[in-house]
Amino acid sequence: MKIIMLGAPGAGKGTQAKVIAEKFGIPSISTGDIFRANIKNGTELGMEAKKYMDQGLLVPDELTVKILLDRVAKEDCKDGYVLDGFPRNIPQAQVLDKALEEQNEKLDFAIDVEVPDEDIIRRMSGRRACAGCGATYHVEHIPPKKEGICDTCGQELVLRDDDKPETVKNRLDVYHKQTQPLIDFYEAKGILKTVDGTMDMKEVSAAIAAILQ
Ligand code: ADP
Ligand code: ADP
Ligand code: ZN
């Protein structure tokens, strides 16, 4: 099963990607998480990516495409994967298509998690991420058992640098201009599925499960 998650920043792609991954025993792959891990480790890739991420801009395709293709070539991806945050523009989608075609493979579903812009800014200010394992929480909607501490690994939860309201506005602009066209792209391929991302996290998961079964 090969799935990509579409949706605005903060729509719940990562949250749902992890649920799907668990259910099907496949990895969920977030290009954002890969970049953040590189920033944390001070790699050259991380330093370069940070320049763009801090402004809410897309990291250039030359950097992004290679790390994604390397990642999906790994052994744990042989039965499929869920991509969260890739592709984010038409050129990235075309590269992925071509790479899959060369291996006689294809994507099964593109799941668009729909949340209006008004809700996004509110959601992002409450988002907290674990610096250790990448788990994501929300201070109101999806709180950890113990405030400020990750349920899974016990490390501290932090507000992401790019979740500040000014940066979120830029990210939403970038989303509408560059990423939203992917909805028509995958609709034309007949694999687009849309879910209402404003429902409770569990209800969104149930809607996605109904599509995937
Ligand atoms: P969110 O899930 O909130 O949309 P991500 O963690 O997916 O955030 O992405 C954070 C940032 O990482 C993006 O704003 C962008 O700068 C960069 N990024 C992640 N994935 C990609 C990609 N496929 N192409 C270009 N930039 C990306
Ligand atoms: P994305 O990967 O699309 O950027 P996330 O999965 O990180 O989005 O979710 C963004 C924020 O919204 C997080 O704080 C997350 O805990 C919260 N969230 C996710 N799904 C829901 C939901 N259905 N209702 C309310 N909050 C949610
Ligand atoms: Zn953790």
PDB file of C-alpha atoms and ligand atoms in Angstrom:
ATOM      1  CA  MET A   1       0.000   0.000   0.000  1.00  0.00           C
ATOM      2  CA  LYS A   2       1.477   3.339  -1.087  1.00  0.00           C
ATOM      3  CA  ILE A   3      -0.315   6.398   0.163  1.00  0.00           C
ATOM      4  CA  ILE A   4       0.361  10.111   0.109  1.00  0.00           C
ATOM      5  CA  MET A   5      -1.238  12.616   2.457  1.00  0.00           C
ATOM      6  CA  LEU A   6      -2.350  15.972   1.082  1.00  0.00           C
ATOM      7  CA  GLY A   7      -3.609  18.961   3.014  1.00  0.00           C
ATOM      8  CA  ALA A   8      -2.630  22.352   4.399  1.00  0.00           C
ATOM      9  CA  PRO A   9       0.052  22.668   7.064  1.00  0.00           C
ATOM     10  CA  GLY A  10      -1.602  21.607  10.304  1.00  0.00           C
ATOM     11  CA  ALA A  11      -4.481  19.735   8.654  1.00  0.00           C
ATOM     12  CA  GLY A  12      -3.536  16.579  10.520  1.00  0.00           C
ATOM     13  CA  LYS A  13      -1.530  14.771   7.827  1.00  0.00           C
ATOM     14  CA  GLY A  14       1.206  13.670  10.201  1.00  0.00           C
ATOM     15  CA  THR A  15      -1.234  12.596  12.897  1.00  0.00           C
ATOM     16  CA  GLN A  16      -3.199  10.434  10.477  1.00  0.00           C
ATOM     17  CA  ALA A  17      -0.127   9.164   8.610  1.00  0.00           C
ATOM     18  CA  LYS A  18       1.100   7.636  11.867  1.00  0.00           C
ATOM     19  CA  VAL A  19      -2.270   5.945  12.481  1.00  0.00           C
ATOM     20  CA  ILE A  20      -2.294   4.457   8.967  1.00  0.00           C
ATOM     21  CA  ALA A  21       1.334   3.369   9.266  1.00  0.00           C
ATOM     22  CA  GLU A  22       0.661   1.554  12.514  1.00  0.00           C
ATOM     23  CA  LYS A  23      -2.416  -0.155  11.119  1.00  0.00           C
ATOM     24  CA  PHE A  24      -0.726  -1.443   7.975  1.00  0.00           C
ATOM     25  CA  GLY A  25       2.719  -2.024   9.451  1.00  0.00           C
ATOM     26  CA  ILE A  26       4.378   0.304   6.969  1.00  0.00           C
ATOM     27  CA  PRO A  27       6.594   3.338   7.646  1.00  0.00           C
ATOM     28  CA  SER A  28       5.237   6.887   7.671  1.00  0.00           C
ATOM     29  CA  ILE A  29       7.757   9.198   6.091  1.00  0.00           C
ATOM     30  CA  SER A  30       7.771  12.933   6.714  1.00  0.00           C
ATOM     31  CA  THR A  31      10.201  15.065   4.711  1.00  0.00           C
ATOM     32  CA  GLY A  32       9.704  17.784   7.353  1.00  0.00           C
ATOM     33  CA  ASP A  33      10.841  15.340  10.074  1.00  0.00           C
ATOM     34  CA  ILE A  34      13.874  14.355   7.994  1.00  0.00           C
ATOM     35  CA  PHE A  35      14.831  18.021   7.619  1.00  0.00           C
ATOM     36  CA  ARG A  36      14.275  18.707  11.334  1.00  0.00           C
ATOM     37  CA  ALA A  37      16.455  15.723  12.272  1.00  0.00           C
ATOM     38  CA  ASN A  38      19.180  17.125  10.008  1.00  0.00           C
ATOM     39  CA  ILE A  39      18.869  20.567  11.593  1.00  0.00           C
ATOM     40  CA  LYS A  40      19.144  19.023  15.050  1.00  0.00           C
ATOM     41  CA  ASN A  41      22.279  17.126  14.032  1.00  0.00           C
ATOM     42  CA  GLY A  42      23.791  20.192  12.383  1.00  0.00           C
ATOM     43  CA  THR A  43      24.291  18.563   8.974  1.00  0.00           C
ATOM     44  CA  GLU A  44      24.927  20.566   5.833  1.00  0.00           C
ATOM     45  CA  LEU A  45      21.519  19.550   4.476  1.00  0.00           C
ATOM     46  CA  GLY A  46      19.915  20.724   7.711  1.00  0.00           C
ATOM     47  CA  MET A  47      21.628  24.122   7.597  1.00  0.00           C
ATOM     48  CA  GLU A  48      20.538  24.652   4.013  1.00  0.00           C
ATOM     49  CA  ALA A  49      16.934  23.487   4.597  1.00  0.00           C
ATOM     50  CA  LYS A  50      16.558  25.682   7.680  1.00  0.00           C
ATOM     51  CA  LYS A  51      16.989  28.860   5.616  1.00  0.00           C
ATOM     52  CA  TYR A  52      13.803  28.040   3.751  1.00  0.00           C
ATOM     53  CA  MET A  53      11.824  26.429   6.545  1.00  0.00           C
ATOM     54  CA  ASP A  54      12.233  29.446   8.833  1.00  0.00           C
ATOM     55  CA  GLN A  55      10.559  31.586   6.185  1.00  0.00           C
ATOM     56  CA  GLY A  56       7.786  29.111   5.528  1.00  0.00           C
ATOM     57  CA  LEU A  57       9.095  28.453   2.014  1.00  0.00           C
ATOM     58  CA  LEU A  58       9.571  25.100   0.331  1.00  0.00           C
ATOM     59  CA  VAL A  59      13.042  23.633   0.453  1.00  0.00           C
ATOM     60  CA  PRO A  60      14.327  23.446  -3.161  1.00  0.00           C
ATOM     61  CA  ASP A  61      13.412  20.302  -5.086  1.00  0.00           C
ATOM     62  CA  GLU A  62      17.097  19.425  -5.745  1.00  0.00           C
ATOM     63  CA  LEU A  63      17.523  18.781  -2.020  1.00  0.00           C
ATOM     64  CA  THR A  64      14.103  17.361  -1.240  1.00  0.00           C
ATOM     65  CA  VAL A  65      13.631  14.877  -4.060  1.00  0.00           C
ATOM     66  CA  LYS A  66      16.900  13.073  -3.450  1.00  0.00           C
ATOM     67  CA  ILE A  67      16.338  12.489   0.252  1.00  0.00           C
ATOM     68  CA  LEU A  68      12.830  11.212  -0.449  1.00  0.00           C
ATOM     69  CA  LEU A  69      13.893   8.824  -3.216  1.00  0.00           C
ATOM     70  CA  ASP A  70      16.736   7.497  -1.044  1.00  0.00           C
ATOM     71  CA  ARG A  71      14.317   6.974   1.827  1.00  0.00           C
ATOM     72  CA  VAL A  72      11.683   5.030  -0.148  1.00  0.00           C
ATOM     73  CA  ALA A  73      14.417   2.818  -1.615  1.00  0.00           C
ATOM     74  CA  LYS A  74      15.130   1.399   1.862  1.00  0.00           C
ATOM     75  CA  GLU A  75      14.225  -2.168   2.762  1.00  0.00           C
ATOM     76  CA  ASP A  76      11.408  -1.211   5.183  1.00  0.00           C
ATOM     77  CA  CYS A  77       9.502   0.408   2.298  1.00  0.00           C
ATOM     78  CA  LYS A  78       9.147  -2.772   0.249  1.00  0.00           C
ATOM     79  CA  ASP A  79       5.520  -3.337   1.331  1.00  0.00           C
ATOM     80  CA  GLY A  80       4.614   0.314   0.973  1.00  0.00           C
ATOM     81  CA  TYR A  81       4.632   3.568   2.910  1.00  0.00           C
ATOM     82  CA  VAL A  82       2.674   6.671   3.811  1.00  0.00           C
ATOM     83  CA  LEU A  83       4.213   9.944   2.671  1.00  0.00           C
ATOM     84  CA  ASP A  84       3.420  12.943   4.846  1.00  0.00           C
ATOM     85  CA  GLY A  85       4.544  16.231   3.293  1.00  0.00           C
ATOM     86  CA  PHE A  86       5.795  14.934  -0.042  1.00  0.00           C
ATOM     87  CA  PRO A  87       5.058  15.742  -2.828  1.00  0.00           C
ATOM     88  CA  ARG A  88       4.390  19.411  -2.239  1.00  0.00           C
ATOM     89  CA  ASN A  89       4.391  20.657  -5.812  1.00  0.00           C
ATOM     90  CA  ILE A  90       3.738  19.241  -9.299  1.00  0.00           C
ATOM     91  CA  PRO A  91       7.426  18.710 -10.212  1.00  0.00           C
ATOM     92  CA  GLN A  92       7.929  16.600  -7.050  1.00  0.00           C
ATOM     93  CA  ALA A  93       4.815  14.563  -7.903  1.00  0.00           C
ATOM     94  CA  GLN A  94       6.136  13.942 -11.404  1.00  0.00           C
ATOM     95  CA  VAL A  95       9.508  12.764 -10.129  1.00  0.00           C
ATOM     96  CA  LEU A  96       7.806  10.359  -7.724  1.00  0.00           C
ATOM     97  CA  ASP A  97       5.534   9.035 -10.480  1.00  0.00           C
ATOM     98  CA  LYS A  98       8.464   8.440 -12.777  1.00  0.00           C
ATOM     99  CA  ALA A  99      10.496   6.667 -10.090  1.00  0.00           C
ATOM    100  CA  LEU A 100       7.541   4.394  -9.327  1.00  0.00           C
ATOM    101  CA  GLU A 101       6.841   3.742 -13.005  1.00  0.00           C
ATOM    102  CA  GLU A 102      10.422   2.610 -13.534  1.00  0.00           C
ATOM    103  CA  GLN A 103       9.762  -0.101 -10.954  1.00  0.00           C
ATOM    104  CA  ASN A 104       6.335  -0.977 -12.340  1.00  0.00           C
ATOM    105  CA  GLU A 105       4.699   0.426  -9.252  1.00  0.00           C
ATOM    106  CA  LYS A 106       2.165   3.135  -8.524  1.00  0.00           C
ATOM    107  CA  LEU A 107       0.519   5.058  -5.722  1.00  0.00           C
ATOM    108  CA  ASP A 108      -2.712   3.565  -4.368  1.00  0.00           C
ATOM    109  CA  PHE A 109      -4.285   6.605  -2.721  1.00  0.00           C
ATOM    110  CA  ALA A 110      -3.830  10.343  -2.290  1.00  0.00           C
ATOM    111  CA  ILE A 111      -5.768  11.345   0.810  1.00  0.00           C
ATOM    112  CA  ASP A 112      -6.647  15.014   1.073  1.00  0.00           C
ATOM    113  CA  VAL A 113      -7.346  16.112   4.637  1.00  0.00           C
ATOM    114  CA  GLU A 114      -9.467  19.236   4.306  1.00  0.00           C
ATOM    115  CA  VAL A 115      -9.351  21.967   6.954  1.00  0.00           C
ATOM    116  CA  PRO A 116     -10.257  25.627   6.281  1.00  0.00           C
ATOM    117  CA  ASP A 117      -7.537  28.263   6.713  1.00  0.00           C
ATOM    118  CA  GLU A 118      -9.362  29.861   9.671  1.00  0.00           C
ATOM    119  CA  ASP A 119      -8.913  26.697  11.716  1.00  0.00           C
ATOM    120  CA  ILE A 120      -5.284  26.215  10.728  1.00  0.00           C
ATOM    121  CA  ILE A 121      -3.737  29.172  12.547  1.00  0.00           C
ATOM    122  CA  ARG A 122      -5.483  28.156  15.773  1.00  0.00           C
ATOM    123  CA  ARG A 123      -4.357  24.568  15.418  1.00  0.00           C
ATOM    124  CA  MET A 124      -0.747  25.459  14.822  1.00  0.00           C
ATOM    125  CA  SER A 125      -0.397  27.649  17.881  1.00  0.00           C
ATOM    126  CA  GLY A 126      -1.443  24.643  19.987  1.00  0.00           C
ATOM    127  CA  ARG A 127       0.772  22.126  18.236  1.00  0.00           C
ATOM    128  CA  ARG A 128       3.564  20.626  20.335  1.00  0.00           C
ATOM    129  CA  ALA A 129       6.105  18.214  18.968  1.00  0.00           C
ATOM    130  CA  CYS A 130       8.427  15.811  20.715  1.00  0.00           C
ATOM    131  CA  ALA A 131      12.055  16.640  20.036  1.00  0.00           C
ATOM    132  CA  GLY A 132      12.934  13.000  20.715  1.00  0.00           C
ATOM    133  CA  CYS A 133      10.579  10.808  18.674  1.00  0.00           C
ATOM    134  CA  GLY A 134       8.628  13.293  16.534  1.00  0.00           C
ATOM    135  CA  ALA A 135       5.237  12.502  18.108  1.00  0.00           C
ATOM    136  CA  THR A 136       2.765  15.371  17.768  1.00  0.00           C
ATOM    137  CA  TYR A 137       0.242  16.654  20.294  1.00  0.00           C
ATOM    138  CA  HIS A 138      -2.169  19.533  20.646  1.00  0.00           C
ATOM    139  CA  VAL A 139      -2.493  21.409  23.926  1.00  0.00           C
ATOM    140  CA  GLU A 140      -6.322  21.322  23.770  1.00  0.00           C
ATOM    141  CA  HIS A 141      -7.389  18.685  21.261  1.00  0.00           C
ATOM    142  CA  ILE A 142      -4.781  15.958  21.684  1.00  0.00           C
ATOM    143  CA  PRO A 143      -2.984  16.624  24.979  1.00  0.00           C
ATOM    144  CA  PRO A 144      -0.217  14.381  26.319  1.00  0.00           C
ATOM    145  CA  LYS A 145      -0.957  12.507  29.563  1.00  0.00           C
ATOM    146  CA  LYS A 146       1.535  14.700  31.417  1.00  0.00           C
ATOM    147  CA  GLU A 147       1.747  18.346  30.362  1.00  0.00           C
ATOM    148  CA  GLY A 148       4.808  19.146  28.234  1.00  0.00           C
ATOM    149  CA  ILE A 149       6.092  15.544  28.210  1.00  0.00           C
ATOM    150  CA  CYS A 150       5.910  12.981  25.395  1.00  0.00           C
ATOM    151  CA  ASP A 151       3.714   9.931  26.208  1.00  0.00           C
ATOM    152  CA  THR A 152       5.911   7.688  24.097  1.00  0.00           C
ATOM    153  CA  CYS A 153       9.474   8.583  25.009  1.00  0.00           C
ATOM    154  CA  GLY A 154       9.268  10.959  27.990  1.00  0.00           C
ATOM    155  CA  GLN A 155      11.151  13.809  26.340  1.00  0.00           C
ATOM    156  CA  GLU A 156      10.135  17.444  26.368  1.00  0.00           C
ATOM    157  CA  LEU A 157       7.505  18.821  23.966  1.00  0.00           C
ATOM    158  CA  VAL A 158       8.337  21.989  22.052  1.00  0.00           C
ATOM    159  CA  LEU A 159       6.632  24.544  19.825  1.00  0.00           C
ATOM    160  CA  ARG A 160       8.103  24.315  16.336  1.00  0.00           C
ATOM    161  CA  ASP A 161      10.032  27.408  15.129  1.00  0.00           C
ATOM    162  CA  ASP A 162       7.871  27.644  12.023  1.00  0.00           C
ATOM    163  CA  ASP A 163       4.524  27.384  13.855  1.00  0.00           C
ATOM    164  CA  LYS A 164       4.560  31.081  14.753  1.00  0.00           C
ATOM    165  CA  PRO A 165       1.475  32.844  13.273  1.00  0.00           C
ATOM    166  CA  GLU A 166       3.523  34.987  10.785  1.00  0.00           C
ATOM    167  CA  THR A 167       5.285  31.944   9.396  1.00  0.00           C
ATOM    168  CA  VAL A 168       2.077  29.930   9.303  1.00  0.00           C
ATOM    169  CA  LYS A 169       0.541  32.625   7.058  1.00  0.00           C
ATOM    170  CA  ASN A 170       3.438  32.224   4.605  1.00  0.00           C
ATOM    171  CA  ARG A 171       3.124  28.463   4.705  1.00  0.00           C
ATOM    172  CA  LEU A 172      -0.584  28.714   3.916  1.00  0.00           C
ATOM    173  CA  ASP A 173       0.200  30.959   0.918  1.00  0.00           C
ATOM    174  CA  VAL A 174       2.788  28.494  -0.310  1.00  0.00           C
ATOM    175  CA  TYR A 175       0.284  25.689   0.202  1.00  0.00           C
ATOM    176  CA  HIS A 176      -2.414  27.375  -1.896  1.00  0.00           C
ATOM    177  CA  LYS A 177      -0.042  28.339  -4.704  1.00  0.00           C
ATOM    178  CA  GLN A 178       2.184  25.276  -4.970  1.00  0.00           C
ATOM    179  CA  THR A 179       0.648  22.306  -3.181  1.00  0.00           C
ATOM    180  CA  GLN A 180      -3.092  22.635  -3.743  1.00  0.00           C
ATOM    181  CA  PRO A 181      -2.726  22.014  -7.520  1.00  0.00           C
ATOM    182  CA  LEU A 182      -1.812  18.429  -6.560  1.00  0.00           C
ATOM    183  CA  ILE A 183      -5.473  17.839  -5.704  1.00  0.00           C
ATOM    184  CA  ASP A 184      -6.436  18.105  -9.390  1.00  0.00           C
ATOM    185  CA  PHE A 185      -3.311  16.200 -10.384  1.00  0.00           C
ATOM    186  CA  TYR A 186      -4.299  13.143  -8.321  1.00  0.00           C
ATOM    187  CA  GLU A 187      -8.000  13.546  -9.094  1.00  0.00           C
ATOM    188  CA  ALA A 188      -7.081  13.176 -12.772  1.00  0.00           C
ATOM    189  CA  LYS A 189      -5.233   9.958 -11.919  1.00  0.00           C
ATOM    190  CA  GLY A 190      -8.334   8.633 -10.172  1.00  0.00           C
ATOM    191  CA  ILE A 191      -6.713   8.069  -6.761  1.00  0.00           C
ATOM    192  CA  LEU A 192      -7.849  11.173  -4.860  1.00  0.00           C
ATOM    193  CA  LYS A 193      -9.900  10.648  -1.687  1.00  0.00           C
ATOM    194  CA  THR A 194     -11.092  13.544   0.444  1.00  0.00           C
ATOM    195  CA  VAL A 195     -11.798  13.534   4.170  1.00  0.00           C
ATOM    196  CA  ASP A 196     -13.155  16.260   6.434  1.00  0.00           C
ATOM    197  CA  GLY A 197     -10.210  17.113   8.695  1.00  0.00           C
ATOM    198  CA  THR A 198     -12.263  19.263  11.074  1.00  0.00           C
ATOM    199  CA  MET A 199     -13.747  16.224  12.777  1.00  0.00           C
ATOM    200  CA  ASP A 200     -12.226  14.691  15.901  1.00  0.00           C
ATOM    201  CA  MET A 201      -8.941  12.936  15.333  1.00  0.00           C
ATOM    202  CA  LYS A 202     -10.602   9.514  15.855  1.00  0.00           C
ATOM    203  CA  GLU A 203     -13.406  10.313  13.402  1.00  0.00           C
ATOM    204  CA  VAL A 204     -10.901  11.380  10.757  1.00  0.00           C
ATOM    205  CA  SER A 205      -9.038   8.094  11.314  1.00  0.00           C
ATOM    206  CA  ALA A 206     -12.289   6.164  10.888  1.00  0.00           C
ATOM    207  CA  ALA A 207     -13.089   7.988   7.634  1.00  0.00           C
ATOM    208  CA  ILE A 208      -9.622   7.146   6.304  1.00  0.00           C
ATOM    209  CA  ALA A 209      -9.895   3.518   7.446  1.00  0.00           C
ATOM    210  CA  ALA A 210     -13.177   3.221   5.501  1.00  0.00           C
ATOM    211  CA  ILE A 211     -11.399   4.425   2.347  1.00  0.00           C
ATOM    212  CA  LEU A 212      -8.434   2.094   2.736  1.00  0.00           C
ATOM    213  CA  GLN A 213     -10.215  -1.147   3.550  1.00  0.00           C
TER     214      GLN A 213
HETATM  215  P1  ADP B   1       3.545  20.623   8.124  1.00  0.00           P
HETATM  216  O1  ADP B   1       3.273  19.158   8.362  1.00  0.00           O
HETATM  217  O2  ADP B   1       3.106  21.465   9.236  1.00  0.00           O
HETATM  218  O3  ADP B   1       3.035  21.098   6.803  1.00  0.00           O
HETATM  219  P2  ADP B   1       6.205  19.778   7.527  1.00  0.00           P
HETATM  220  O4  ADP B   1       6.888  19.191   8.684  1.00  0.00           O
HETATM  221  O5  ADP B   1       5.621  18.848   6.515  1.00  0.00           O
HETATM  222  O6  ADP B   1       5.108  20.775   8.069  1.00  0.00           O
HETATM  223  O7  ADP B   1       7.165  20.765   6.737  1.00  0.00           O
HETATM  224  C1  ADP B   1       7.881  21.767   7.402  1.00  0.00           C
HETATM  225  C2  ADP B   1       8.728  22.535   6.386  1.00  0.00           C
HETATM  226  O8  ADP B   1       9.694  21.640   5.787  1.00  0.00           O
HETATM  227  C3  ADP B   1       7.949  23.096   5.202  1.00  0.00           C
HETATM  228  O9  ADP B   1       7.382  24.363   5.488  1.00  0.00           O
HETATM  229  C4  ADP B   1       9.068  23.185   4.149  1.00  0.00           C
HETATM  230  O10 ADP B   1       9.909  24.291   4.380  1.00  0.00           O
HETATM  231  C5  ADP B   1       9.874  21.930   4.425  1.00  0.00           C
HETATM  232  N1  ADP B   1       9.411  20.786   3.622  1.00  0.00           N
HETATM  233  C6  ADP B   1       8.866  19.634   4.081  1.00  0.00           C
HETATM  234  N2  ADP B   1       8.556  18.806   3.071  1.00  0.00           N
HETATM  235  C7  ADP B   1       8.915  19.451   1.929  1.00  0.00           C
HETATM  236  C8  ADP B   1       8.838  19.132   0.517  1.00  0.00           C
HETATM  237  N3  ADP B   1       8.305  17.975   0.091  1.00  0.00           N
HETATM  238  N4  ADP B   1       9.310  20.055  -0.347  1.00  0.00           N
HETATM  239  C9  ADP B   1       9.853  21.214   0.054  1.00  0.00           C
HETATM  240  N5  ADP B   1       9.919  21.580   1.338  1.00  0.00           N
HETATM  241  C10 ADP B   1       9.467  20.712   2.279  1.00  0.00           C
HETATM  242  P1  ADP B   2       0.215  18.320   9.586  1.00  0.00           P
HETATM  243  O1  ADP B   2       1.112  17.124   9.562  1.00  0.00           O
HETATM  244  O2  ADP B   2      -0.827  18.288   8.506  1.00  0.00           O
HETATM  245  O3  ADP B   2       0.975  19.608   9.599  1.00  0.00           O
HETATM  246  P2  ADP B   2      -0.371  17.572  12.345  1.00  0.00           P
HETATM  247  O4  ADP B   2      -0.753  16.129  12.228  1.00  0.00           O
HETATM  248  O5  ADP B   2       0.945  17.901  12.889  1.00  0.00           O
HETATM  249  O6  ADP B   2      -0.622  18.304  10.923  1.00  0.00           O
HETATM  250  O7  ADP B   2      -1.507  18.304  13.206  1.00  0.00           O
HETATM  251  C1  ADP B   2      -1.454  19.705  13.467  1.00  0.00           C
HETATM  252  C2  ADP B   2      -1.940  19.983  14.888  1.00  0.00           C
HETATM  253  O8  ADP B   2      -3.333  19.700  14.999  1.00  0.00           O
HETATM  254  C3  ADP B   2      -1.259  19.108  15.937  1.00  0.00           C
HETATM  255  O9  ADP B   2      -1.165  19.862  17.135  1.00  0.00           O
HETATM  256  C4  ADP B   2      -2.224  17.948  16.119  1.00  0.00           C
HETATM  257  O10 ADP B   2      -2.107  17.356  17.408  1.00  0.00           O
HETATM  258  C5  ADP B   2      -3.575  18.631  15.938  1.00  0.00           C
HETATM  259  N1  ADP B   2      -4.590  17.787  15.301  1.00  0.00           N
HETATM  260  C6  ADP B   2      -4.424  16.772  14.420  1.00  0.00           C
HETATM  261  N2  ADP B   2      -5.613  16.240  14.056  1.00  0.00           N
HETATM  262  C7  ADP B   2      -6.566  16.964  14.705  1.00  0.00           C
HETATM  263  C8  ADP B   2      -8.012  16.915  14.734  1.00  0.00           C
HETATM  264  N3  ADP B   2      -8.715  16.039  13.999  1.00  0.00           N
HETATM  265  N4  ADP B   2      -8.651  17.811  15.524  1.00  0.00           N
HETATM  266  C9  ADP B   2      -7.944  18.716  16.259  1.00  0.00           C
HETATM  267  N5  ADP B   2      -6.600  18.813  16.282  1.00  0.00           N
HETATM  268  C10 ADP B   2      -5.916  17.954  15.511  1.00  0.00           C
HETATM  269 ZN    ZN B   3       8.614  11.408  22.063  1.00  0.00          ZN
END
